[in-house]
Every structure is written in structure tokens, then in C-alpha cells.
Coordinates of C-alpha atoms in Angstrom, one line a residue:
M1 CA 0.2 0.0 -0.5
T2 CA 1.4 3.3 -1.1
W3 CA -0.1 7.0 -0.6
L4 CA -1.1 6.8 -4.0
L5 CA -3.2 3.7 -3.5
A6 CA -4.6 5.3 -0.6
L7 CA -5.5 8.8 -2.6
I8 CA -7.3 6.2 -5.2
L9 CA -9.4 4.3 -2.8
L10 CA -10.2 6.7 -0.2
P11 CA -12.7 8.2 -2.3
I12 CA -14.2 4.9 -3.8
V13 CA -15.0 4.1 -0.1
G14 CA -16.3 7.5 0.3
A15 CA -18.7 7.4 -2.9
L16 CA -20.2 4.0 -1.7
L17 CA -20.3 5.7 2.2
V18 CA -22.0 9.0 0.8
A19 CA -24.2 7.2 -1.5
G20 CA -25.9 5.4 1.5
L21 CA -26.7 8.3 2.8
R22 CA -29.5 9.4 0.1
A23 CA -32.3 9.9 2.9
N24 CA -30.5 12.9 4.4
D25 CA -28.8 15.6 2.4
R26 CA -27.0 17.4 5.3
T27 CA -25.2 14.3 6.3
A28 CA -24.4 13.2 3.0
T29 CA -22.9 16.6 2.1
L30 CA -20.8 16.7 5.7
A31 CA -19.9 13.0 4.9
A32 CA -18.6 13.9 1.4
L33 CA -17.0 17.2 2.6
A34 CA -14.8 15.2 5.4
V35 CA -13.6 12.6 2.8
S36 CA -12.5 15.0 0.5
I37 CA -10.5 17.1 3.2
V38 CA -9.1 13.9 4.4
E39 CA -8.3 13.1 0.8
L40 CA -6.5 16.7 0.4
L41 CA -4.6 16.3 3.7
L42 CA -3.3 12.8 2.0
I43 CA -1.5 14.9 -0.7
I44 CA 0.9 16.4 1.8
P45 CA 2.7 13.2 2.9
L46 CA 2.7 11.9 -1.1
W47 CA 4.0 15.4 -2.0
L48 CA 6.8 15.4 0.5
A49 CA 7.6 11.8 -0.4
Y50 CA 8.6 12.6 -4.0
D51 CA 11.7 13.2 -5.2
P52 CA 12.8 15.4 -8.1
S53 CA 16.2 14.2 -8.3
G54 CA 15.0 10.5 -8.0
E55 CA 13.4 7.8 -10.4
R56 CA 10.9 9.4 -13.1
I57 CA 8.2 7.4 -11.9
Q58 CA 7.7 6.9 -8.1
Q59 CA 5.1 5.5 -5.7
A60 CA 4.8 2.6 -7.9
S61 CA 2.9 -0.6 -7.8
S62 CA 1.8 -3.5 -9.7
M63 CA -0.1 -6.6 -9.9
E64 CA -1.2 -9.0 -12.8
W65 CA -4.6 -8.1 -14.3
I66 CA -4.4 -10.1 -17.6
P67 CA -0.9 -11.8 -17.4
A68 CA -1.8 -13.7 -21.2
F69 CA -1.9 -10.3 -22.5
G70 CA 1.1 -8.6 -20.3
I71 CA -1.5 -6.4 -18.6
H72 CA -1.3 -5.1 -15.1
V73 CA -2.9 -3.0 -12.7
S74 CA 0.2 -0.7 -12.4
F75 CA 0.0 2.9 -11.1
G76 CA 2.7 5.5 -10.6
I77 CA 3.9 9.1 -10.5
D78 CA 6.0 11.7 -12.0
G79 CA 6.0 15.7 -11.4
I80 CA 3.2 16.2 -13.8
A81 CA 1.0 13.6 -12.4
L82 CA 1.8 14.9 -8.9
I83 CA 0.6 18.2 -9.5
M84 CA -2.8 17.4 -11.4
I85 CA -3.5 14.7 -8.8
A86 CA -2.9 17.8 -6.3
V87 CA -5.3 20.1 -8.0
I88 CA -8.2 17.9 -8.0
A89 CA -7.6 16.7 -4.3
L90 CA -7.8 20.6 -3.5
L91 CA -10.9 21.4 -6.2
V92 CA -13.4 18.8 -4.7
P93 CA -13.7 20.1 -1.1
I94 CA -13.8 23.2 -2.5
V95 CA -16.6 22.4 -5.1
I96 CA -18.7 20.5 -2.4
G97 CA -18.1 23.7 0.2
A98 CA -20.2 25.8 -2.4
M99 CA -22.2 23.7 -3.7
N100 CA -25.0 25.2 -1.7
S101 CA -23.9 28.8 -3.2
T102 CA -23.9 27.5 -6.5
G103 CA -27.5 26.7 -7.4
K104 CA -29.6 23.7 -6.0
L105 CA -29.8 20.5 -7.3
P106 CA -32.6 19.7 -9.8
Q107 CA -36.0 18.5 -7.9
G108 CA -36.1 15.0 -6.7
R109 CA -32.4 14.7 -6.9
T110 CA -30.2 14.1 -3.8
A111 CA -27.2 15.2 -2.6
G112 CA -26.0 11.8 -1.6
G113 CA -26.2 10.6 -5.1
F114 CA -25.0 14.1 -6.8
L115 CA -21.5 13.6 -4.0
S116 CA -20.9 10.2 -4.5
L117 CA -20.6 10.5 -8.5
I118 CA -18.1 13.4 -7.7
L119 CA -16.4 11.4 -5.2
L120 CA -16.2 8.5 -7.6
Q121 CA -15.1 11.1 -10.6
E122 CA -12.2 12.1 -8.1
A123 CA -10.8 8.6 -7.6
L124 CA -11.2 7.8 -11.6
T125 CA -9.6 11.1 -12.4
I126 CA -6.5 10.4 -10.0
A127 CA -6.1 6.7 -11.4
V128 CA -5.9 8.0 -14.8
F129 CA -3.1 10.5 -13.9
A130 CA -1.4 7.7 -12.4
A131 CA -2.0 4.6 -14.4
T132 CA 1.4 3.4 -15.8
D133 CA -0.1 0.5 -17.9
V134 CA -1.7 1.7 -21.2
F135 CA -4.5 -0.4 -21.3
L136 CA -5.2 0.3 -17.9
F137 CA -4.6 4.0 -19.0
Y138 CA -7.2 3.2 -21.8
V139 CA -10.0 1.4 -19.3
L140 CA -9.8 4.2 -17.0
F141 CA -9.7 6.8 -19.7
E142 CA -13.4 5.2 -20.8
I143 CA -14.6 4.7 -17.3
M144 CA -14.3 8.0 -15.7
L145 CA -16.7 9.2 -18.6
I146 CA -19.5 7.3 -16.9
P147 CA -19.6 9.6 -13.5
M148 CA -19.2 12.9 -15.6
Y149 CA -22.0 11.5 -17.8
F150 CA -24.7 11.0 -14.9
L151 CA -23.6 14.3 -13.6
I152 CA -24.3 16.2 -16.6
G153 CA -27.0 14.2 -17.8
G154 CA -28.8 14.2 -14.3
Y155 CA -27.9 17.3 -12.6
G156 CA -27.4 19.8 -15.5
G157 CA -29.5 22.2 -17.3
A158 CA -32.3 22.2 -19.6
N159 CA -30.7 20.8 -22.4
R160 CA -28.5 18.4 -20.1
Q161 CA -29.4 15.4 -22.1
Y162 CA -28.2 16.4 -25.2
A163 CA -25.0 17.8 -23.6
A164 CA -24.2 14.8 -22.1
V165 CA -24.4 12.4 -24.6
K166 CA -22.6 14.7 -26.9
F167 CA -19.8 14.8 -24.4
F168 CA -19.7 10.8 -24.0
L169 CA -19.7 10.0 -27.8
Y170 CA -16.9 12.5 -28.9
S171 CA -14.3 11.2 -25.7
F172 CA -15.6 7.5 -26.2
L173 CA -15.0 7.5 -30.0
G174 CA -11.7 8.9 -29.3
G175 CA -10.8 6.5 -26.6
L176 CA -11.3 3.5 -29.6
L177 CA -9.1 5.3 -31.8
M178 CA -6.6 5.2 -28.8
L179 CA -7.2 1.7 -28.4
A180 CA -6.5 0.8 -31.9
S181 CA -3.2 2.6 -31.6
A182 CA -2.6 1.0 -28.3
I183 CA -3.0 -2.4 -29.4
G184 CA -0.7 -1.7 -32.5
A185 CA 1.8 -0.8 -29.8
Y186 CA 1.6 -4.1 -28.4
S187 CA 2.1 -5.9 -31.2
L188 CA 5.0 -3.9 -32.0
A189 CA 6.5 -5.0 -28.5
A190 CA 5.5 -8.6 -29.5
D191 CA 7.4 -8.6 -32.6
R192 CA 10.7 -7.0 -31.0
L193 CA 10.6 -8.8 -27.5
G194 CA 8.9 -12.1 -28.3
Q195 CA 6.0 -11.3 -26.1
G196 CA 3.5 -8.6 -25.8
T197 CA 3.0 -5.7 -22.9
F198 CA 1.7 -2.9 -22.2
D199 CA 3.8 -1.5 -19.6
W200 CA 4.5 2.3 -20.3
A201 CA 8.1 2.2 -19.7
T202 CA 8.8 -0.5 -21.9
L203 CA 6.8 0.5 -25.1
V204 CA 8.4 3.7 -25.1
T205 CA 11.6 1.9 -25.2
V206 CA 10.4 0.2 -28.0
V207 CA 7.9 2.1 -30.1
R208 CA 10.4 5.0 -30.4
E209 CA 12.4 2.7 -32.6
A210 CA 9.6 2.1 -35.3
P211 CA 10.2 3.5 -38.5
A212 CA 8.4 6.9 -38.9
S213 CA 5.3 5.8 -40.7
T214 CA 4.3 3.7 -38.3
Q215 CA 4.9 6.1 -35.7
I216 CA 2.9 8.5 -37.2
W217 CA -0.1 5.8 -37.5
L218 CA 0.3 5.2 -34.0
F219 CA 0.7 8.7 -33.0
L220 CA -2.8 9.8 -34.5
G221 CA -4.8 7.3 -32.7
F222 CA -3.9 8.6 -29.3
F223 CA -3.4 12.3 -30.6
L224 CA -7.4 12.4 -31.8
A225 CA -8.3 10.9 -28.4
F226 CA -6.3 13.6 -26.6
A227 CA -7.1 16.4 -29.0
I228 CA -10.8 15.6 -28.2
K229 CA -10.2 15.5 -24.7
A230 CA -8.1 18.5 -24.3
P231 CA -9.9 19.9 -26.3
L232 CA -8.5 21.7 -29.3
V233 CA -10.2 23.2 -32.4
P234 CA -11.6 21.6 -34.0
F235 CA -12.3 18.6 -32.0
H236 CA -14.0 21.2 -29.2
T237 CA -17.6 21.8 -30.2
W238 CA -18.6 19.5 -27.2
L239 CA -17.0 21.4 -24.2
P240 CA -19.4 24.7 -24.7
D241 CA -22.5 22.5 -24.5
A242 CA -21.2 20.3 -21.7
A243 CA -19.9 23.1 -19.6
G244 CA -23.0 25.5 -20.3
Q245 CA -25.2 22.6 -19.2
A246 CA -23.4 21.2 -16.2
P247 CA -23.9 22.2 -12.8
I248 CA -21.2 24.6 -11.6
G249 CA -19.1 22.5 -9.6
V250 CA -19.3 19.4 -12.1
T251 CA -18.0 22.4 -14.4
V252 CA -15.1 23.4 -12.4
L253 CA -14.2 19.4 -12.6
L254 CA -14.7 18.9 -16.2
V255 CA -13.0 22.1 -17.1
G256 CA -10.4 22.3 -14.3
V257 CA -9.4 18.9 -14.4
L258 CA -10.8 16.3 -16.7
D259 CA -9.8 18.3 -19.9
K260 CA -6.1 18.0 -18.8
V261 CA -5.9 14.5 -19.4
G262 CA -5.7 15.3 -23.0
T263 CA -3.0 18.0 -22.4
F264 CA -1.1 15.3 -20.0
G265 CA -1.7 12.5 -22.5
F266 CA 0.6 14.5 -25.3
L267 CA 3.2 14.9 -22.6
R268 CA 3.1 11.3 -21.3
Y269 CA 2.3 9.3 -24.2
C270 CA 2.6 11.0 -27.8
L271 CA 6.0 13.0 -27.3
P272 CA 7.9 9.8 -25.6
M273 CA 6.8 6.6 -27.7
F274 CA 6.3 8.4 -31.0
P275 CA 9.2 11.1 -31.0
E276 CA 9.6 11.0 -34.9
A277 CA 5.9 11.2 -35.5
S278 CA 5.8 14.2 -32.8
R279 CA 8.6 15.9 -34.8
Q280 CA 7.1 15.4 -38.3
L281 CA 3.5 16.7 -37.2
A282 CA 4.0 19.2 -34.6
P283 CA 3.6 22.2 -37.4
L284 CA 0.1 20.7 -37.8
V285 CA -0.3 20.8 -34.2
L286 CA 1.1 24.3 -33.8
V287 CA -1.5 25.3 -36.5
L288 CA -4.5 24.2 -34.5
A289 CA -2.8 25.5 -31.3
V290 CA -2.4 29.3 -32.3
V291 CA -5.9 28.9 -34.3
G292 CA -7.4 27.8 -31.0
I293 CA -6.0 30.8 -29.1
I294 CA -7.4 33.0 -31.5
Y295 CA -10.6 31.4 -32.2
G296 CA -11.4 31.0 -28.6
S297 CA -10.5 34.6 -27.8
I298 CA -13.1 35.7 -30.1
L299 CA -15.9 33.6 -29.6
A300 CA -15.2 34.2 -25.7
A301 CA -15.8 38.0 -26.6
G302 CA -19.0 37.3 -28.1
Q303 CA -20.4 35.0 -25.9
R304 CA -24.1 36.2 -24.0
D305 CA -23.8 33.4 -21.3
M306 CA -21.3 33.4 -18.5
K307 CA -20.6 29.7 -18.3
R308 CA -20.4 29.6 -22.3
F309 CA -17.6 32.5 -21.8
V310 CA -15.6 30.3 -19.5
A311 CA -15.6 27.2 -22.1
Y312 CA -14.3 29.4 -24.9
V313 CA -11.3 31.2 -22.6
S314 CA -10.6 27.3 -22.0
I315 CA -10.4 26.3 -25.5
A316 CA -7.9 29.5 -26.2
H317 CA -5.9 28.6 -22.8
F318 CA -5.4 25.1 -23.9
G319 CA -4.2 26.3 -27.3
F320 CA -1.3 28.0 -25.2
I321 CA -0.6 24.6 -23.5
A322 CA -0.6 22.8 -26.8
L323 CA 1.9 25.3 -28.2
G324 CA 4.4 24.7 -25.5
I325 CA 4.2 21.4 -25.8
F326 CA 5.0 20.8 -29.3
A327 CA 7.7 23.7 -29.1
F328 CA 10.0 20.9 -27.7
T329 CA 11.8 23.1 -25.7
P330 CA 12.4 22.9 -21.6
Q331 CA 11.2 26.4 -20.8
A332 CA 7.7 25.8 -23.3
V333 CA 7.0 22.6 -21.8
A334 CA 7.8 23.8 -18.2
G335 CA 5.1 26.5 -19.2
S336 CA 2.6 24.0 -20.5
A337 CA 2.9 21.6 -17.2
T338 CA 2.5 24.4 -14.9
Y339 CA 0.0 26.1 -17.1
M340 CA -2.0 23.0 -16.8
L341 CA -2.1 23.3 -12.8
N342 CA -2.5 27.5 -12.8
H343 CA -5.5 27.0 -15.5
S344 CA -7.3 25.1 -13.0
I345 CA -6.7 27.4 -10.1
A346 CA -7.8 30.0 -12.1
T347 CA -10.5 28.6 -14.1
G348 CA -12.0 26.8 -11.2
M349 CA -12.1 30.2 -9.3
L350 CA -13.4 31.9 -12.4
I351 CA -16.3 29.4 -12.7
L352 CA -16.8 29.2 -9.2
V353 CA -17.8 32.9 -8.6
V354 CA -19.8 32.9 -12.0
G355 CA -21.7 30.3 -10.5
I356 CA -22.2 32.5 -7.5
V357 CA -23.4 35.5 -9.3
A358 CA -25.9 33.3 -11.1
A359 CA -27.1 31.8 -8.2
R360 CA -27.7 35.3 -6.9
G361 CA -29.3 37.1 -9.8
G362 CA -31.1 33.7 -11.2
S363 CA -29.7 33.9 -14.8
T364 CA -26.1 32.9 -16.7
R365 CA -27.0 35.8 -19.2
I366 CA -24.4 38.2 -18.8
A367 CA -27.3 41.2 -20.2
D368 CA -29.2 40.3 -17.1
Y369 CA -26.3 41.7 -14.7
G370 CA -24.9 45.2 -14.1
G371 CA -23.5 47.5 -11.5
M372 CA -23.2 44.4 -9.2
F373 CA -20.1 45.9 -7.5
K374 CA -22.3 48.2 -6.0
V375 CA -24.3 45.8 -4.4
T376 CA -21.9 42.9 -3.6
P377 CA -18.6 44.6 -3.4
I378 CA -16.7 41.3 -2.2
L379 CA -18.2 39.2 -4.9
G380 CA -16.9 41.8 -7.2
G381 CA -13.3 41.8 -5.7
M382 CA -13.6 38.0 -6.3
L383 CA -14.3 38.1 -9.5
L384 CA -11.7 40.8 -10.6
I385 CA -8.9 38.0 -9.0
A386 CA -10.4 35.1 -11.0
G387 CA -10.3 37.2 -14.2
L388 CA -6.7 39.0 -13.7
S389 CA -5.5 35.6 -13.3
T390 CA -7.2 34.3 -16.0
L391 CA -5.6 37.0 -18.6
S392 CA -2.6 36.1 -16.8
L393 CA -1.6 39.4 -15.3
P394 CA 1.7 39.3 -13.8
G395 CA 2.0 38.9 -10.3
T396 CA -0.9 36.1 -10.7
N397 CA -0.3 32.6 -10.7
S398 CA -1.0 31.8 -14.7
F399 CA 1.5 34.6 -15.9
I400 CA 4.6 32.8 -15.2
S401 CA 3.4 29.6 -17.1
E402 CA 1.9 32.0 -20.4
F403 CA 5.6 33.7 -20.1
L404 CA 7.6 30.3 -20.2
V405 CA 5.1 29.2 -23.1
L406 CA 6.0 32.1 -25.2
L407 CA 9.6 32.5 -24.3
G408 CA 10.3 28.7 -25.1
A409 CA 8.4 28.8 -28.1
F410 CA 10.0 31.6 -29.6
E411 CA 13.1 30.0 -29.6
T412 CA 12.1 27.1 -31.9
R413 CA 8.8 28.3 -33.3
P414 CA 8.9 32.4 -33.3
A415 CA 6.1 32.7 -35.7
Y416 CA 3.6 30.6 -34.1
A417 CA 4.7 32.3 -30.6
I418 CA 4.3 35.8 -32.6
V419 CA 0.8 34.8 -33.2
A420 CA 0.2 33.7 -29.7
T421 CA 0.7 37.2 -28.1
I422 CA -2.3 38.3 -30.1
G423 CA -4.3 36.1 -27.7
M424 CA -2.7 37.9 -24.7
V425 CA -4.2 41.2 -26.0
L426 CA -7.6 39.6 -26.7
A427 CA -7.6 38.0 -23.1
A428 CA -7.5 41.3 -21.6
A429 CA -10.2 42.5 -23.9
Y430 CA -12.7 39.9 -23.3
V431 CA -11.9 39.2 -19.5
L432 CA -12.0 43.3 -18.7
W433 CA -15.4 43.3 -20.7
L434 CA -17.1 40.5 -18.9
Y435 CA -16.2 42.4 -15.5
Q436 CA -17.3 45.5 -16.9
R437 CA -20.7 44.5 -18.2
I438 CA -21.3 42.6 -14.8
M439 CA -19.6 44.7 -12.1
T440 CA -19.8 48.0 -13.3
G441 CA -21.9 50.8 -15.0
P442 CA -25.9 51.2 -13.9
V443 CA -27.1 48.4 -11.8
R444 CA -29.3 46.5 -14.4
G445 CA -31.4 43.1 -13.4
D446 CA -34.6 42.8 -11.3
A447 CA -32.9 41.6 -8.1
L448 CA -30.4 44.0 -8.4
V449 CA -32.3 47.1 -9.0
G450 CA -34.5 46.0 -6.2
V451 CA -31.9 45.9 -3.9
W452 CA -30.2 49.0 -5.2
D453 CA -33.4 50.8 -5.2
N454 CA -34.2 49.8 -1.8
T455 CA -30.8 50.9 -0.5
A456 CA -30.2 54.0 -2.2
A457 CA -33.8 55.3 -0.5
R458 CA -32.6 54.1 2.9
S459 CA -29.9 56.1 2.8
A460 CA -31.4 59.3 1.3
S461 CA -34.0 58.8 4.3
V462 CA -31.0 58.5 6.7
A463 CA -29.2 61.6 5.0
G464 CA -32.6 63.6 5.0
G465 CA -32.9 63.2 8.7
G466 CA -35.9 61.5 8.4
G467 CA -34.4 58.5 9.1
S468 CA -33.1 59.2 12.6
Q469 CA -36.8 60.3 13.8
V470 CA -39.3 57.7 15.6
G471 CA -42.7 57.7 15.4
G472 CA -42.9 59.5 11.8
G473 CA -42.6 63.2 13.0
P474 CA -42.5 65.9 10.1
G475 CA -39.7 65.1 7.6
T476 CA -39.7 61.5 8.1
A477 CA -39.3 59.7 5.0
A478 CA -40.3 55.6 5.4
A479 CA -37.4 53.7 3.6
P480 CA -39.3 51.0 1.5
E481 CA -39.3 47.3 2.7
I482 CA -36.1 45.6 2.0
G483 CA -36.5 42.5 0.5
A484 CA -39.7 43.2 -1.6
K485 CA -37.5 41.8 -4.4
K486 CA -35.1 38.8 -4.3
A487 CA -32.7 39.8 -2.3
I488 CA -29.0 40.0 -4.0
R489 CA -26.6 39.6 -0.6
D490 CA -22.8 40.2 -1.0
L491 CA -20.7 36.9 0.1
S492 CA -20.8 35.1 3.6
K493 CA -17.8 33.9 5.5
K494 CA -18.4 30.5 4.8
E495 CA -18.3 31.5 1.0
I496 CA -14.9 33.6 1.5
A497 CA -13.6 30.9 3.0
V498 CA -14.4 28.3 0.3
L499 CA -12.6 30.8 -2.2
A500 CA -9.8 31.8 0.1
P501 CA -7.5 28.6 -0.8
L502 CA -7.7 29.9 -4.6
V503 CA -7.0 33.5 -3.8
V504 CA -4.0 32.7 -2.0
L505 CA -2.6 30.0 -4.5
I506 CA -2.9 32.9 -7.3
V507 CA -0.9 35.2 -5.3
V508 CA 1.6 33.0 -3.9
L509 CA 2.0 31.1 -7.0
G510 CA 2.4 34.2 -8.8
F511 CA 5.5 35.3 -6.9
Y512 CA 6.9 32.3 -6.0
P513 CA 6.2 29.6 -8.4
K514 CA 9.7 27.4 -7.8
P515 CA 7.9 24.5 -5.4
V516 CA 5.7 23.6 -8.4
L517 CA 8.5 24.4 -11.3
D518 CA 11.1 21.9 -8.9
T519 CA 8.4 19.4 -8.7
V520 CA 7.9 19.2 -12.8
T521 CA 11.0 20.2 -14.0
P522 CA 12.9 16.7 -14.2
S523 CA 9.8 14.7 -15.9
V524 CA 9.8 18.1 -18.4
N525 CA 13.6 17.4 -19.1
A526 CA 13.2 14.1 -19.4
T527 CA 10.2 14.3 -22.2
V528 CA 12.3 17.1 -24.1
A529 CA 14.8 14.7 -24.4
A530 CA 12.9 12.1 -25.4
V531 CA 11.7 13.3 -28.3
Q532 CA 14.5 15.5 -29.5
E533 CA 17.1 12.4 -29.4
R534 CA 17.3 11.1 -32.6

């Protein structure tokens, strides 16, 4: 038993426990929160036990599963997997803690059912990042779609069934392409070694020696599966629908973590296993990356729905991550690896704040809001912090990642890096424009106007002297009754506490990213060396 296995098994046990508490939503929520906090605490010994200067794969464990085909249940982590496991362990308790603030569950649905699926999703996602057997990775890649399908289809918005089916079919079909390539790699190993295997380290050694034409065909199966999952343009169309219909907490996990399985797959599988194919097809991938940056940015600026806005912002960011990976320089790949973490933090906070805004105002339409900062200044400040991190302002966590991506990409792919910088300008435009429309200007929206008018009337009454008189003497102007319309309140202490860890990480990693960079650098260097070696 390793710390890593404990991290995989604990949420599964927790999911079974919470599923049995469906009759009591409060108890189920507290139980799920407790399990997720213990899971987060287990990250501490896992992180401390990881030695960046040691073996690439650590916390390794393996047992035979299907011996006839050399298939094992094998787990282990490198620095890149470690930071992704850490971020999902961080986001799950935050999602659970914010659940009551980001909208109600559909009528007839229980918190126990919802949270058991969340915990199961956490376990499967951690297992995907930790798998070191290629067949096991494929199985988990497909199985982790099941809880997400039910989370979107069972607890989402009006078009949830369409969004859930589209999400499932895209990812499932991509996984089948990966399976075909994995079987091809297995056959190569059987021809060269006399016995087939799905062990990742062995396949890296064997497949990289295959002819370029063979590598290209095998590369395409893995690449398409990961490009759909990431997603890269033009394989992205499922994401705006899924993110737009999923509950806020589910959107956090979908955009913040599940999508990173795609970019993680580029780093773990595509580059080391198929170095020649990666080099030959890099220009095509880079075109898709920069097109995604510009395309996602332009469509984000034109969105009318806040949740779909976040989806297109993420498509642009995944373009930056892909650009760094296929630039093949240590700086760019390190930037992409840390961008995976920092995007999860920044976008996770942005989605949560958007969810709180929508829950307060009863709508995700941007046009339904305006001047909200006058009514909810703390919420407005949280949206600003999340937005500034999203646009990679210096001093926020995302800046160093984007800077390293562009710096490294400029060394080998200057034309693509120059085009990508346009995305930075567009990011500032669409984030600040979103903030301006929601938080500044005249107060708009029935709920906001009701509270603002009542507050302004009461302030005017007090200023006129009537508010200080008792009994309705001359000059008294009775203040309208607050709450005549739906009240919009600012963040509570509990909600501030839920968002506080993300704010702290945005600031701390903005000024001191060294712990994360030190953790991923050895894995990054090994990946770059593998793809550059001829």
C-alpha cells in the first residue's frame, strides 16, 4: 500500500458511504466534505515523499490483471501527474463547500447521489493520471466518462441530455482510436521482444524505434483521443455545450481537471512514445494550437452566457498549452505543465464565482447584470481576482506559465509565438469586458435594481434626517421595505473561506512558483530529451 493507492481508494470508499446517505442531504454533504478533506490532507505526505531528483516514476505499485496479454494494474507518478492529482484533491472539497452557493440540485435529486458521483469522479481521475499500464490507462480513460455523463445528464440544465450524450460520444470514440493505436504498440512489442506488453516504460523503449510511418499512424490514434479531450480546435464543439449545461461544481471539475487528461496524454504518451511522429506533425498541431487561441478568444468575447464564456476561454488556454508542448523546448514544456495546474486554479475560481453570481441573480446571461459591484463588492473583488489570473496578469499564478510558453516557443517556433501573443491582448479585452458588463455601470437586473433602489432610498432617508426620527415626525420618509424583490447579498464568511485557498494560491504561485517548477522540471526534461533524441 502506497500513499498513491490510498488516494485512489479513499474516494471510492467515500462514494459508497455517501451513496448510502441519500435520505439526509446534510449528512451526505458533511460526509463527502470530510472524505474530500482527508483526501486533500493525504496529498501532503505524497508530495513530501516525491523526490524530484529520484526515479521518474515514483510511488509505483503493480499487480497482474490479465497475464496472458501482459496487462497489469500499475500505478505511479511523475512530477506532472503529482501536480494534477494535487489540484483535483484541492478542487473537490472546494466544490462541495460551494455547492449550496452555486445553485440548487434539480427537484427529486439528492445530495447523496450527486456527491457520490463527484467522489467517484475524483478517484477515477486520479487513477488516470497515475496509470503506468497503457491498457489500464485506456480503460480508466473510458470509465471516467460514466460518472461525468450522469453528473451532466442527471443534474444539469434544460439541455443536459443532449450535452451529456455529445460529451460521452466524442470522448468515447476518441478513446477507441487510442485503443487501436495501443494494440498496434502492443503488437510492435510482441514482434521485437517475443512477448507483448502494455507497460508504459517498455513501450516507450520499443515504439520509439519503429519506422516513422508506423509511428505516425500510432501517434494519430493517441493524438486524436487527447485532442478531443483537451480539447483542441476543431474537436472542441462538445465543451461549450457540456460546460454550459453542467452544474457549476461539475463544470469546475470538467474544465479544471478532466480536460487536462488530454494535455497530460500529449506529454506522457505522444512525445516519448512517438518522437519522430511528434516532430513531423508538430507544425500541424501548432497551427491547431494558435487557431484555437485566436478562435477561442474571439468567441469568448462574443458570448452572451457566462458559462459558455468560460468554456471558450478554456479553449484558448488549451491552445497555449499545446503550443508549449509541441515547441519541444524545456522552457515551453515546463510552462505548459505548470499552465495545466494554474489554469485549473484560475478557471476553477472563475467558474465558482460565475456560479455564485448566477445563483444570486437567477440567470447566466451576461446582459441580465450590471453595476453588481455596488451591491456585492466582495463578490466583485473575487471576480476581478479570478479574471486577472485568467488573463495572466503579472503577479498572478498564470503569468509565469504563459511567459515560459511564449519564451520557449519563440526559440524554435517564433512565428507561432508571435501569433499567440495576440491571444494575450484578446484575453485582457474579453475578461475586462465581462467584468465591466457585470460589475460596473448602471445597476441592471430586477434583483439587483430592487436591492440597490431600496438601499439608496434608505440612505437618502437617513441623509435627509427622517431616518433618525422615531414615530414618523415631520420630514420622516419611510424607507421602502427591503426584500420586496429577490435579495442579492454579498459573499458570506463561509463563501469567502471556500474561495480563500484559490486566492492564496493565485497570489503565492504568482510570486513564488519555484516549488511547482522544481517538481515538474525533471519530468519535463526527460520528455524533451526523449522527443529531441534521434
